[in-house]
Structures are given as structure tokens and as C-alpha cells.
Short mmCIF file of C-alpha atoms in Angstrom, two decimals:
data_model
loop_
_atom_site.label_atom_id
_atom_site.label_comp_id
_atom_site.label_asym_id
_atom_site.label_seq_id
_atom_site.Cartn_x
_atom_site.Cartn_y
_atom_site.Cartn_z
CA MET A 1 133.56 172.62 307.12
CA THR A 2 137.24 172.84 308.07
CA PHE A 3 139.10 175.99 309.12
CA TYR A 4 140.96 176.09 305.80
CA GLN A 5 137.77 175.63 303.79
CA GLU A 6 136.15 178.55 305.59
CA LEU A 7 139.17 180.71 304.77
CA GLN A 8 138.52 180.05 301.07
CA LEU A 9 134.95 181.41 301.25
CA SER A 10 134.11 184.84 299.87
CA SER A 11 132.65 187.51 302.14
CA THR A 12 129.22 186.62 300.81
CA GLY A 13 129.80 182.92 301.54
CA SER A 14 131.06 183.59 305.07
CA LYS A 15 128.15 185.87 305.90
CA GLN A 16 125.68 183.33 304.54
CA LEU A 17 127.29 180.57 306.60
CA ILE A 18 127.08 182.68 309.76
CA LYS A 19 123.45 183.56 309.04
CA ASN A 20 122.42 179.94 308.46
CA THR A 21 124.16 178.54 311.57
CA ALA A 22 121.72 178.01 314.42
CA ASP A 23 124.14 176.72 317.05
CA LYS A 24 125.52 179.72 318.99
CA LYS A 25 128.92 178.11 319.60
CA GLU A 26 129.35 177.29 315.92
CA LYS A 27 128.15 180.76 314.94
CA ARG A 28 130.80 182.38 317.16
CA ARG A 29 133.41 180.10 315.59
CA HIS A 30 132.38 181.16 312.08
CA ILE A 31 132.42 184.83 313.10
CA LEU A 32 135.93 184.52 314.53
CA ILE A 33 137.20 182.75 311.41
CA TYR A 34 135.59 185.40 309.20
CA ASN A 35 137.26 188.22 311.13
CA PHE A 36 140.58 186.38 311.11
CA LYS A 37 140.31 185.95 307.34
CA VAL A 38 139.64 189.65 306.73
CA TYR A 39 142.71 190.75 308.69
CA LEU A 40 144.86 187.92 307.34
CA VAL A 41 144.09 188.95 303.75
CA MET A 42 144.69 192.58 304.63
CA ALA A 43 148.04 191.74 306.26
CA PHE A 44 149.05 189.67 303.23
CA CYS A 45 148.14 192.47 300.82
CA VAL A 46 150.04 195.06 302.85
CA ALA A 47 153.05 192.76 303.05
CA VAL A 48 153.15 192.15 299.29
CA VAL A 49 152.72 195.81 298.37
CA THR A 50 155.28 196.86 300.99
CA LEU A 51 157.79 194.30 299.69
CA PHE A 52 157.46 195.52 296.11
CA SER A 53 157.70 199.13 297.32
CA LYS A 54 160.93 198.34 299.16
CA LEU A 55 162.42 196.58 296.14
CA THR A 56 161.23 198.91 293.38
CA GLY A 57 160.70 202.23 295.20
CA SER A 58 157.66 203.86 296.80
CA GLU A 59 156.57 205.34 293.45
CA ASN A 60 156.19 201.76 292.20
CA SER A 61 153.84 200.53 294.93
CA VAL A 62 151.26 200.16 292.15
CA VAL A 63 153.39 197.28 290.81
CA GLY A 64 152.77 195.42 294.04
CA VAL A 65 149.03 196.06 293.73
CA THR A 66 148.99 194.87 290.11
CA VAL A 67 150.94 191.67 290.83
CA LEU A 68 148.88 190.98 293.96
CA LEU A 69 145.60 191.23 292.05
CA ALA A 70 146.94 188.96 289.32
CA VAL A 71 148.14 186.35 291.83
CA LEU A 72 144.80 186.31 293.67
CA VAL A 73 142.95 185.79 290.38
CA LEU A 74 145.29 183.24 288.80
CA ARG A 75 145.13 181.03 291.89
CA GLN A 76 141.69 179.92 290.68
CA ALA A 77 140.99 181.35 287.23
CA ASP A 78 141.96 179.96 283.84
CA PHE A 79 142.01 181.36 280.31
CA GLY A 80 139.87 178.70 278.67
CA ILE A 81 142.88 177.29 276.81
CA LYS A 82 145.63 174.68 277.34
CA THR A 83 147.47 175.43 280.57
CA THR A 84 150.94 175.70 278.99
CA HIS A 85 149.46 178.04 276.39
CA GLY A 86 147.98 180.04 279.25
CA LEU A 87 151.56 180.81 280.22
CA LEU A 88 151.90 182.55 276.85
CA SER A 89 148.85 184.63 277.70
CA ILE A 90 150.41 185.65 281.02
CA ALA A 91 153.64 186.60 279.23
CA GLY A 92 151.67 188.65 276.70
CA ILE A 93 149.62 190.36 279.40
CA PHE A 94 152.67 191.37 281.44
CA GLY A 95 154.47 192.45 278.28
CA ILE A 96 151.60 194.85 277.61
CA LEU A 97 151.63 196.07 281.22
CA ILE A 98 155.36 196.77 280.95
CA VAL A 99 155.33 198.60 277.61
CA GLY A 100 151.81 199.98 277.04
CA PRO A 101 151.28 202.47 279.90
CA ARG A 102 154.76 204.02 279.55
CA PHE A 103 154.44 204.36 275.78
CA SER A 104 150.95 205.84 276.04
CA ASN A 105 152.10 208.49 278.52
CA MET A 106 154.84 209.62 276.10
CA LEU A 107 152.32 210.53 273.38
CA SER A 108 149.71 213.20 272.67
CA PRO A 109 146.16 212.39 273.88
CA PHE A 110 144.92 211.18 270.47
CA LEU A 111 147.94 208.96 269.79
CA ALA A 112 147.72 207.70 273.37
CA PHE A 113 144.08 206.81 272.66
CA LEU A 114 145.19 204.54 269.80
CA VAL A 115 147.81 202.87 271.98
CA ASN A 116 145.25 202.33 274.75
CA VAL A 117 142.78 200.83 272.29
CA CYS A 118 145.37 198.33 271.03
CA CYS A 119 146.61 197.41 274.51
CA ILE A 120 143.22 197.05 276.19
CA MET A 121 141.84 195.03 273.26
CA LEU A 122 144.81 192.65 273.48
CA LEU A 123 144.35 192.33 277.24
CA MET A 124 140.72 191.38 276.66
CA ILE A 125 141.60 188.80 274.00
CA LEU A 126 144.45 187.27 275.99
CA GLY A 127 142.82 187.25 279.39
CA CYS A 128 139.06 187.07 279.06
CA HIS A 129 138.20 184.25 276.63
CA ASN A 130 136.58 182.49 279.57
CA VAL A 131 134.18 185.35 280.33
CA ILE A 132 132.74 183.77 283.46
CA MET A 133 136.14 184.11 285.17
CA TYR A 134 135.93 187.90 284.79
CA ASN A 135 139.73 188.10 284.35
CA HIS A 136 139.56 191.33 282.39
CA SER A 137 138.74 193.36 285.50
CA THR A 138 142.14 192.44 286.96
CA PHE A 139 144.35 192.92 283.91
CA VAL A 140 142.69 196.04 282.50
CA LEU A 141 142.62 197.52 286.01
CA GLY A 142 146.35 196.84 286.31
CA TYR A 143 146.95 198.56 282.98
CA LEU A 144 144.95 201.62 284.05
CA LEU A 145 146.70 201.86 287.41
CA LEU A 146 150.13 201.69 285.79
CA LEU A 147 148.95 204.27 283.25
CA GLY A 148 147.78 206.65 285.99
CA TYR A 149 150.81 206.23 288.24
CA ASP A 150 153.46 206.53 285.57
CA VAL A 151 157.22 206.72 286.19
CA SER A 152 160.27 207.26 284.01
CA GLY A 153 164.04 206.87 284.08
CA HIS A 154 165.52 204.57 286.72
CA ALA A 155 162.15 204.17 288.43
CA TYR A 156 160.75 202.72 285.20
CA LEU A 157 163.58 200.21 284.97
CA LEU A 158 162.74 199.10 288.51
CA ARG A 159 159.08 198.88 287.47
CA VAL A 160 160.03 196.60 284.58
CA GLU A 161 162.01 194.37 286.93
CA GLY A 162 159.14 194.23 289.42
CA LEU A 163 156.58 193.32 286.77
CA PHE A 164 158.91 190.68 285.30
CA VAL A 165 159.29 189.04 288.72
CA GLY A 166 155.51 189.27 289.14
CA MET A 167 155.03 187.58 285.79
CA LEU A 168 157.25 184.64 286.80
CA LEU A 169 155.39 184.34 290.10
CA CYS A 170 152.01 184.33 288.35
CA MET A 171 153.21 181.73 285.85
CA ALA A 172 154.38 179.41 288.62
CA ILE A 173 151.13 179.70 290.60
CA PHE A 174 148.96 179.39 287.50
CA TYR A 175 150.74 176.28 286.23
CA LYS A 176 150.73 174.57 289.63
CA ASN A 177 147.00 175.08 290.10
CA GLN A 178 145.81 174.58 286.51
CA LYS A 179 148.16 171.92 285.06
CA ASN A 180 145.56 169.13 285.26
CA ARG A 181 142.64 171.13 283.86
CA PRO A 182 141.18 169.66 280.62
CA TYR A 183 141.14 171.93 277.58
CA ARG A 184 139.76 172.19 274.07
CA ARG A 185 141.34 175.40 272.84
CA THR A 186 144.88 176.62 272.26
CA PHE A 187 146.55 180.03 272.37
CA LEU A 188 145.96 180.64 268.65
CA ASP A 189 142.24 179.91 269.06
CA LEU A 190 141.98 183.12 271.07
CA PHE A 191 142.61 184.95 267.80
CA ARG A 192 141.06 182.46 265.36
CA GLU A 193 137.72 182.70 267.15
CA PHE A 194 137.63 186.49 267.13
CA GLU A 195 134.55 187.53 265.13
CA LEU A 196 132.40 190.63 265.50
CA SER A 197 129.33 188.41 265.16
CA SER A 198 130.24 186.99 268.59
CA ALA A 199 128.56 188.69 271.56
CA ARG A 200 131.74 188.22 273.58
CA ASN A 201 133.93 189.90 270.97
CA ARG A 202 131.48 192.78 270.51
CA TRP A 203 131.74 193.32 274.26
CA TYR A 204 135.55 193.35 273.96
CA VAL A 205 135.31 196.12 271.36
CA LYS A 206 132.69 198.04 273.32
CA LEU A 207 134.63 198.04 276.58
CA THR A 208 137.88 198.92 274.82
CA LEU A 209 136.41 201.90 272.96
CA ILE A 210 134.43 203.22 275.92
CA VAL A 211 137.32 203.04 278.40
CA SER A 212 139.86 204.52 275.97
CA SER A 213 137.59 207.32 274.74
CA ALA A 214 136.57 208.30 278.29
CA MET A 215 140.23 208.77 279.20
CA LEU A 216 140.79 210.68 275.97
CA LEU A 217 138.03 213.13 276.90
CA MET A 218 139.49 213.62 280.38
CA SER A 219 142.94 214.24 278.88
CA VAL A 220 141.68 216.68 276.23
CA LEU A 221 139.90 218.64 278.97
CA GLY A 222 143.17 218.79 280.89
CA LEU A 223 141.80 216.89 283.89
CA PRO A 224 144.15 214.74 285.99
CA ARG A 225 143.46 211.14 287.04
CA ALA A 226 141.93 210.17 283.68
CA MET A 227 142.33 206.54 284.71
CA TRP A 228 139.59 207.05 287.34
CA ALA A 229 137.07 207.56 284.55
CA GLY A 230 138.55 204.57 282.70
CA ILE A 231 138.21 202.33 285.76
CA ALA A 232 134.62 203.47 286.26
CA CYS A 233 133.81 202.66 282.63
CA MET A 234 135.48 199.25 282.87
CA SER A 235 133.52 198.44 286.02
CA VAL A 236 130.16 199.48 284.57
CA CYS A 237 130.60 198.00 281.07
CA LEU A 238 129.36 194.45 281.70
CA PRO A 239 128.95 191.77 278.99
CA PHE A 240 125.17 192.28 278.93
CA THR A 241 123.99 195.87 278.44
CA GLY A 242 120.89 195.27 280.56
CA ASP A 243 123.11 194.71 283.61
CA CYS A 244 124.93 198.02 283.19
CA ASN A 245 122.22 200.36 284.50
CA GLU A 246 122.18 198.96 288.04
CA ARG A 247 125.96 198.82 288.12
CA ALA A 248 126.20 202.44 286.94
CA GLU A 249 123.81 203.63 289.66
CA LYS A 250 125.82 201.86 292.36
CA ARG A 251 129.13 203.08 290.95
CA GLY A 252 128.06 206.72 290.95
CA MET A 253 126.10 206.70 294.20
CA PHE A 254 128.57 204.76 296.33
CA ASN A 255 131.54 206.74 295.08
CA ILE A 256 129.75 209.74 296.53
CA VAL A 257 129.10 207.82 299.77
CA GLY A 258 132.71 206.67 299.94
CA SER A 259 134.02 210.17 299.25
CA LEU A 260 131.86 211.63 302.03
CA LEU A 261 133.07 208.96 304.47
CA PHE A 262 136.64 209.80 303.45
CA VAL A 263 136.00 213.49 304.20
CA VAL A 264 134.72 212.59 307.67
CA LEU A 265 137.82 210.50 308.39
CA TYR A 266 140.14 213.13 306.91
CA LEU A 267 138.69 215.85 309.14
CA ALA A 268 138.35 213.69 312.26
CA LEU A 269 141.74 211.97 312.26
CA PRO A 270 145.06 213.64 313.05
CA GLU A 271 147.37 214.21 310.09
CA SER A 272 149.67 211.44 311.27
CA MET A 273 146.84 208.95 310.62
CA TYR A 274 146.24 209.98 306.99
CA PRO A 275 148.52 207.26 305.55
CA TYR A 276 146.33 204.63 307.25
CA ILE A 277 143.04 205.74 305.72
CA GLY A 278 143.70 203.54 302.70
CA MET A 279 144.23 200.58 305.03
CA ILE A 280 140.91 201.33 306.74
CA GLY A 281 139.31 201.23 303.31
CA GLY A 282 140.95 197.87 302.62
CA ILE A 283 139.47 196.41 305.82
CA GLY A 284 136.09 197.81 304.82
CA VAL A 285 136.36 196.09 301.44
CA GLY A 286 137.16 192.84 303.23
CA TYR A 287 133.94 193.05 305.22
CA SER A 288 131.85 194.07 302.20
CA ALA A 289 130.00 191.29 300.40
CA GLY A 290 128.47 193.44 297.67
CA TYR A 291 129.76 195.67 294.89
CA ALA A 292 128.21 198.84 296.32
CA TRP A 293 130.11 199.00 299.60
CA GLN A 294 133.27 197.63 298.03
CA THR A 295 133.09 200.61 295.67
CA ALA A 296 132.62 202.99 298.60
CA PHE A 297 135.60 201.69 300.58
CA ASN A 298 137.80 201.51 297.49
CA THR A 299 137.66 205.30 297.30
CA PHE A 300 139.72 205.65 300.49
CA GLY A 301 143.05 204.53 299.05
CA ALA A 302 142.70 206.54 295.84
CA LEU A 303 141.66 209.69 297.69
CA SER A 304 144.45 209.34 300.27
CA ILE A 305 147.01 209.68 297.48
CA ALA A 306 145.11 212.33 295.51
CA ALA A 307 144.49 214.51 298.57
CA GLU A 308 148.25 214.98 298.97
CA LEU A 309 148.54 216.17 295.36
CA PHE A 310 145.39 218.25 294.84
CA GLY A 311 144.11 218.97 298.32
CA MET A 312 141.23 217.13 299.97
CA LYS A 313 138.40 219.19 298.45
CA ASN A 314 139.68 219.06 294.87
CA ALA A 315 140.50 215.35 295.16
CA VAL A 316 136.98 214.52 296.33
CA LEU A 317 135.34 216.61 293.60
CA LEU A 318 137.57 215.04 290.96
CA ARG A 319 136.86 211.52 292.24
CA ILE A 320 133.11 211.99 292.25
CA GLY A 321 133.10 213.79 288.91
CA ALA A 322 135.25 211.16 287.16
CA ASN A 323 133.15 208.25 288.43
CA VAL A 324 129.75 209.83 287.78
CA PHE A 325 130.93 210.86 284.31
CA GLY A 326 132.36 207.39 283.62
CA SER A 327 129.15 205.68 284.74
CA ILE A 328 126.82 207.86 282.65
CA TYR A 329 129.18 207.85 279.67
CA THR A 330 129.32 204.05 279.67
CA ILE A 331 125.53 203.70 279.63
CA VAL A 332 125.11 206.21 276.81
CA CYS A 333 127.92 204.76 274.68
CA SER A 334 126.92 201.15 275.37
CA LYS A 335 123.39 201.71 274.14
CA GLY A 336 124.63 203.71 271.17
CA LEU A 337 127.10 201.00 270.14
CA ASP A 338 124.40 198.34 270.54
CA ARG A 339 122.10 200.23 268.18
CA LEU A 340 124.93 200.76 265.73
CA GLY A 341 125.62 197.04 265.82
CA GLN A 342 121.97 196.26 265.14
CA VAL A 343 122.02 198.57 262.10
CA PHE A 344 125.06 196.75 260.68
CA GLU A 345 123.42 193.38 261.31
CA ARG A 346 120.25 194.42 259.47
CA ARG A 347 122.26 195.76 256.53
CA LYS A 348 124.31 192.58 256.47
CA LYS A 349 121.15 190.45 256.30
CA ILE A 350 119.65 192.63 253.56
CA THR A 351 122.87 192.41 251.53
CA ALA A 352 123.00 188.65 251.99
#
């Protein structure tokens, strides 16, 4: 395996390669490449986010995160449709990211709920027809981050410009990498094939309603960072309900673990090091092969920002509460919606 090929491996793949290598010299080589890859990816991510922050303002660093996630996904993923039509999907997705979060934040909680339902459902339809690619986690996450870190006025205009540039970048990368991929479906098929009898489309509806309603409950209760509950719900609401229980347990438990690790770092490090806690979390994510520890280390960046706004103690309690609530809420609602769907199916068969 070449150096470049090893750089393309996931953390799981790299760790498996190291484990299966008997030759000590080769093992050391694989370990060095793995470590180089982790820090290379981290440096690239920091550079992209920093660049967007410089161009669009520090309050728009989330734009850099959103574009970065989209670029990393669209390097390899497709939409299950003709490549040139996939460019329409990217345009639609970024159009929603530009308009949806800002519009939602201008409305009352219940009207915002309706906007979120429409936007998240469209993101699912446009970006997740090929379910195995798991594209929805990137685009819905981007929507929720932009929703949670909202801006207005001139900062919003800069956000629009940043997302538009990101859209063009994603289009160029997507077309270059996917232009020779065979296809059977077109852009309109994404909508023509939408039927509630489809397991995929029922999952679209389920995830959309659960994520949007969880944020509505947080907003009605007057709790900040409603998007944390939405992200937890999105992460736990998998296409197959049977897979959700294990995911929910890991989401809740390892958010607690990550929050406790954050507290240790926050108390141990000098105040001048606080801005780097998120970077430490990013390195931890790079070394993590599984969902559990990725979840734990992902708490660092979110809590670093929240601790400045709410204080360390309140930020940690809010983070744990939002994620535990989101995990439990998703399981309860998912099972309830499944049963409701079964009732409708039985009635439909009886009527027929």
C-alpha cells in the first residue's frame, strides 16, 4: 500500500492495518503515517475554518465548518442521480442553508418549527437519496449549526457570500470526482419517487419531525442551544429503528464522558489555553475509530464556546441535558411513529 493510499484510510482502517502488520519496521511506518494523517487533517481543517473566519468574520466561523464538512463528503459521495443533476441538488442544499436558518430565527417557536420541518425535509430529499452515503448527517448538521450560531445585518451578508463560495467549491469538487459515474435517476426522480410506503421516505419524515419538534420543545422551555438537542436527535435517528437504541446509549453516555473530560481540562489548563481545547478535541476525534469516542471529543469544541457565554458549569449541564434528552426523545418518538405507521398500514389494507 502506497503512502497516499494509507492517507485515504479511515481511522478504523489505519488501526486495523497497524494491528495486522507483523513486521515491526512496517508497523512503525504505518503508525507514523497514521499520526501524520491525523495532524494533517487537523491542520487542513483549522486552515479552512480560519480562512473563512478571516474573510467572513469570526462570528461566521461556522460557515467554514459547514463548507469543510460538505467538501470532505462530496469528495467521495454521490446523490444517486446524474452528476450534472447532482449540481442542482448542491445548489438547492446551499440555498436552504443560506435562507432557512436566518428565516427560522426571525419567527416565533411554532412558526420556526414549520420552517425547520420544510427545510430539513428538503435537505433529506435532495441529499440523502443514496442512503448508504449517509449524506444527511453533513447537510442537516450544517443547517443546525447555522441555526444555532445565527447572525444578522452585515455579518449575515458575509455569511451568504461565504456559503455561496462554498457552494461553488463543492460543485467543482463534486463534478470532477463524480463526472464519470453511471446513473439511472435524475433530479426530478428524487421527488417522483417520494412515497410514504417507502421505508427510506418514512425515515425522512421521522427524522425531520423528531429533530424539529425536539428543538421546538427546547425553545418553548426557553433553553438556549436548542440545536444541541436537534443534533443529538439527528445522530440517534438511524434508518432502522432497531439500531437506534445502541446509538442513543452511546450518545448520552459519551457526552457525559466528554463533558467530564472537558471539565478536567478547563480546570487544569491556564485560561490562555482555553481557545485550544476545541483543537484538542479535534485531534481526539482524529484518533477515534468509533462513534462513542468521537462523540466524547466532539463535546470539547461546543463546550469551549458555550462556557464563555454561560459559564463552565451551566454549559456542561446544558450540554449533557440536551444530549440525554435528545437521545431518549428520539427513541420514544421513533417507536411511537413506527407504531402509528403500522396502524395506518393495517387500515389501508383493510380499506383495500
